[in-house]
Amino acid sequence: MNTRFNPTTDSALKAGGRFSRLSYLGWNMLMSFSVLSIIGLIAAFSPDLFTDSSTLTGSSMVAAALIGIAYLALLYFSFVFTIRRLHDRNHTGWLSLLILVPAVNIIFMLYLIFAKGDDRTNQYGAPRTTQTWEKVLGWIYVLIFPIGVFAAISIPAYQNYMQRAHLGQMEQSTHQAD
């Protein structure tokens, strides 16, 4: 059992160890940004990948394979970060399999984000010190997520409103012409 946190030997990319809430969010933000950047670069160099799915050329197949590899890396590190967060709560890492269960995974992720970790040493080691950059990325993640949800809801609603307003103006102008 590791009784002291040692930043030189504690790798955040390994499942052993603990993550506080902000460390968990910070590393997830970094991972998401990295994977989205990689997929964006792949898509930029292979634009036909997303436009014509009926025929996959050699470059499109390579791009699809690279995106698949990026997705597998995303899945792997999601499990690693979830296991570390569970360890901070003094739970077994096997509970990370709950992220594979639809609907349960949303409640489970909210639990991981909001549940306070152990302040003392537990069976998974001493509490890990949250680095400053992890705190910054964690808070950016906290602030960006609600904005993204708000945008996902409000933009289609606004577009629907604009279409109805345009149709209403067209109806009003046809009634005035009569």
CSV table of C-alpha atoms in Angstrom, one decimal:
chain,number,residue,atom,x,y,z
A,1,MET,CA,0.0,0.0,0.0
A,2,ASN,CA,1.3,3.4,-1.0
A,3,THR,CA,1.0,5.6,2.1
A,4,ARG,CA,2.5,8.8,0.7
A,5,PHE,CA,1.8,10.7,-2.5
A,6,ASN,CA,5.0,11.0,-4.6
A,7,PRO,CA,4.5,13.2,-7.7
A,8,THR,CA,7.7,11.7,-9.4
A,9,THR,CA,6.4,8.1,-9.3
A,10,ASP,CA,2.6,8.7,-9.5
A,11,SER,CA,1.7,8.7,-13.1
A,12,ALA,CA,-1.8,10.0,-13.8
A,13,LEU,CA,-2.0,7.7,-16.9
A,14,LYS,CA,-1.9,4.6,-14.7
A,15,ALA,CA,-4.9,3.2,-12.8
A,16,GLY,CA,-3.1,3.0,-9.5
A,17,GLY,CA,-3.6,6.0,-7.3
A,18,ARG,CA,-6.2,8.6,-6.6
A,19,PHE,CA,-7.8,11.6,-8.3
A,20,SER,CA,-9.6,14.5,-6.6
A,21,ARG,CA,-12.7,15.9,-8.3
A,22,LEU,CA,-10.7,18.7,-10.0
A,23,SER,CA,-7.9,16.4,-11.1
A,24,TYR,CA,-10.5,14.1,-12.6
A,25,LEU,CA,-12.2,16.9,-14.5
A,26,GLY,CA,-8.9,18.4,-15.5
A,27,TRP,CA,-7.5,15.2,-17.0
A,28,ASN,CA,-10.9,14.5,-18.7
A,29,MET,CA,-10.8,18.0,-20.2
A,30,LEU,CA,-7.2,17.5,-21.4
A,31,MET,CA,-8.1,14.1,-22.9
A,32,SER,CA,-11.2,15.4,-24.6
A,33,PHE,CA,-9.4,18.3,-26.1
A,34,SER,CA,-6.5,16.1,-27.3
A,35,VAL,CA,-8.7,13.5,-28.9
A,36,LEU,CA,-10.9,16.1,-30.5
A,37,SER,CA,-7.9,17.9,-31.9
A,38,ILE,CA,-6.5,14.6,-33.3
A,39,ILE,CA,-9.8,13.8,-34.9
A,40,GLY,CA,-10.0,17.4,-36.3
A,41,LEU,CA,-6.6,17.0,-37.8
A,42,ILE,CA,-7.5,13.7,-39.3
A,43,ALA,CA,-10.7,15.1,-40.7
A,44,ALA,CA,-8.9,18.1,-42.2
A,45,PHE,CA,-6.5,15.9,-44.2
A,46,SER,CA,-9.3,13.5,-45.2
A,47,PRO,CA,-12.4,15.6,-45.9
A,48,ASP,CA,-14.1,12.9,-48.0
A,49,LEU,CA,-14.3,10.7,-44.9
A,50,PHE,CA,-17.4,12.4,-43.6
A,51,THR,CA,-19.0,13.4,-46.9
A,52,ASP,CA,-19.1,10.2,-49.0
A,53,SER,CA,-19.6,7.1,-46.8
A,54,SER,CA,-20.5,4.9,-49.8
A,55,THR,CA,-16.9,4.5,-51.0
A,56,LEU,CA,-13.9,4.5,-48.7
A,57,THR,CA,-10.7,5.2,-50.5
A,58,GLY,CA,-7.3,4.2,-49.1
A,59,SER,CA,-6.7,7.5,-47.4
A,60,SER,CA,-10.3,7.4,-45.9
A,61,MET,CA,-9.7,4.0,-44.6
A,62,VAL,CA,-6.5,5.1,-42.9
A,63,ALA,CA,-8.3,8.1,-41.5
A,64,ALA,CA,-11.1,5.9,-40.2
A,65,ALA,CA,-8.6,3.6,-38.6
A,66,LEU,CA,-6.8,6.5,-36.9
A,67,ILE,CA,-10.1,7.8,-35.6
A,68,GLY,CA,-10.8,4.3,-34.2
A,69,ILE,CA,-7.5,4.2,-32.5
A,70,ALA,CA,-8.1,7.7,-31.0
A,71,TYR,CA,-11.5,6.5,-29.8
A,72,LEU,CA,-9.9,3.4,-28.1
A,73,ALA,CA,-7.4,5.7,-26.4
A,74,LEU,CA,-10.2,7.9,-25.2
A,75,LEU,CA,-12.1,4.9,-23.8
A,76,TYR,CA,-8.9,3.5,-22.1
A,77,PHE,CA,-8.1,6.8,-20.4
A,78,SER,CA,-11.7,7.3,-19.4
A,79,PHE,CA,-11.5,4.1,-17.5
A,80,VAL,CA,-8.1,5.0,-16.0
A,81,PHE,CA,-9.4,8.3,-14.8
A,82,THR,CA,-12.6,6.8,-13.5
A,83,ILE,CA,-10.7,4.1,-11.6
A,84,ARG,CA,-8.5,6.7,-10.0
A,85,ARG,CA,-11.5,8.8,-9.0
A,86,LEU,CA,-13.1,5.7,-7.5
A,87,HIS,CA,-10.0,5.1,-5.5
A,88,ASP,CA,-10.2,8.6,-4.1
A,89,ARG,CA,-13.7,7.6,-2.8
A,90,ASN,CA,-12.2,4.3,-1.4
A,91,HIS,CA,-14.1,2.2,-3.9
A,92,THR,CA,-12.9,-0.6,-6.1
A,93,GLY,CA,-12.0,0.2,-9.7
A,94,TRP,CA,-14.4,-2.5,-10.9
A,95,LEU,CA,-17.2,0.0,-10.4
A,96,SER,CA,-15.8,1.8,-13.5
A,97,LEU,CA,-17.7,-0.7,-15.6
A,98,LEU,CA,-20.8,1.2,-14.8
A,99,ILE,CA,-19.9,3.7,-17.5
A,100,LEU,CA,-20.9,1.0,-20.0
A,101,VAL,CA,-24.5,0.8,-18.7
A,102,PRO,CA,-26.8,3.3,-20.4
A,103,ALA,CA,-28.6,5.8,-18.2
A,104,VAL,CA,-26.7,4.5,-15.1
A,105,ASN,CA,-23.5,6.0,-16.5
A,106,ILE,CA,-24.9,9.5,-16.4
A,107,ILE,CA,-25.9,9.2,-12.7
A,108,PHE,CA,-22.5,7.5,-12.0
A,109,MET,CA,-20.5,10.3,-13.7
A,110,LEU,CA,-22.4,12.9,-11.7
A,111,TYR,CA,-21.6,11.0,-8.5
A,112,LEU,CA,-17.9,11.0,-9.4
A,113,ILE,CA,-18.0,14.7,-10.1
A,114,PHE,CA,-19.8,15.8,-7.0
A,115,ALA,CA,-18.9,13.2,-4.3
A,116,LYS,CA,-16.1,14.4,-2.0
A,117,GLY,CA,-13.0,12.2,-1.8
A,118,ASP,CA,-11.4,10.8,1.4
A,119,ASP,CA,-9.3,13.4,3.2
A,120,ARG,CA,-7.1,10.7,4.8
A,121,THR,CA,-5.0,7.9,3.5
A,122,ASN,CA,-7.2,4.9,2.4
A,123,GLN,CA,-6.4,1.5,1.0
A,124,TYR,CA,-5.4,3.1,-2.3
A,125,GLY,CA,-2.9,5.5,-0.8
A,126,ALA,CA,-2.6,9.1,0.4
A,127,PRO,CA,-4.6,11.9,-1.1
A,128,ARG,CA,-3.0,13.2,-4.3
A,129,THR,CA,-2.2,16.9,-4.5
A,130,THR,CA,-4.2,18.5,-7.3
A,131,GLN,CA,-1.8,20.5,-9.6
A,132,THR,CA,-2.7,24.1,-10.5
A,133,TRP,CA,-3.1,23.3,-14.1
A,134,GLU,CA,-5.5,20.5,-13.2
A,135,LYS,CA,-7.6,22.9,-11.2
A,136,VAL,CA,-7.7,25.4,-14.1
A,137,LEU,CA,-8.7,22.8,-16.6
A,138,GLY,CA,-11.2,21.3,-14.2
A,139,TRP,CA,-12.9,24.7,-13.7
A,140,ILE,CA,-12.9,25.3,-17.5
A,141,TYR,CA,-14.6,21.9,-17.9
A,142,VAL,CA,-17.2,22.9,-15.2
A,143,LEU,CA,-17.9,26.2,-17.0
A,144,ILE,CA,-17.9,24.9,-20.6
A,145,PHE,CA,-20.2,21.9,-20.0
A,146,PRO,CA,-23.3,23.9,-19.0
A,147,ILE,CA,-22.6,26.4,-21.8
A,148,GLY,CA,-22.5,23.6,-24.3
A,149,VAL,CA,-25.8,22.1,-22.9
A,150,PHE,CA,-27.4,25.5,-23.0
A,151,ALA,CA,-26.2,26.1,-26.6
A,152,ALA,CA,-27.4,22.6,-27.7
A,153,ILE,CA,-30.9,23.4,-26.4
A,154,SER,CA,-31.2,27.1,-27.3
A,155,ILE,CA,-29.7,27.2,-30.9
A,156,PRO,CA,-32.2,24.7,-32.4
A,157,ALA,CA,-35.0,26.4,-30.4
A,158,TYR,CA,-34.0,29.8,-31.8
A,159,GLN,CA,-33.8,28.4,-35.3
A,160,ASN,CA,-37.3,27.0,-35.0
A,161,TYR,CA,-38.5,30.4,-33.7
A,162,MET,CA,-36.9,32.2,-36.6
A,163,GLN,CA,-38.6,29.8,-39.1
A,164,ARG,CA,-42.0,30.3,-37.5
A,165,ALA,CA,-41.5,34.0,-37.4
A,166,HIS,CA,-40.5,34.0,-41.1
A,167,LEU,CA,-43.6,31.9,-42.0
A,168,GLY,CA,-45.8,34.2,-40.0
A,169,GLN,CA,-44.4,37.3,-41.8
A,170,MET,CA,-45.0,35.5,-45.2
A,171,GLU,CA,-48.6,34.7,-44.1
A,172,GLN,CA,-49.2,38.2,-43.0
A,173,SER,CA,-47.9,39.7,-46.2
A,174,THR,CA,-50.1,37.4,-48.3
A,175,HIS,CA,-53.2,38.4,-46.3
A,176,GLN,CA,-52.4,42.1,-46.7
A,177,ALA,CA,-51.9,41.6,-50.5
A,178,ASP,CA,-55.4,40.1,-50.7
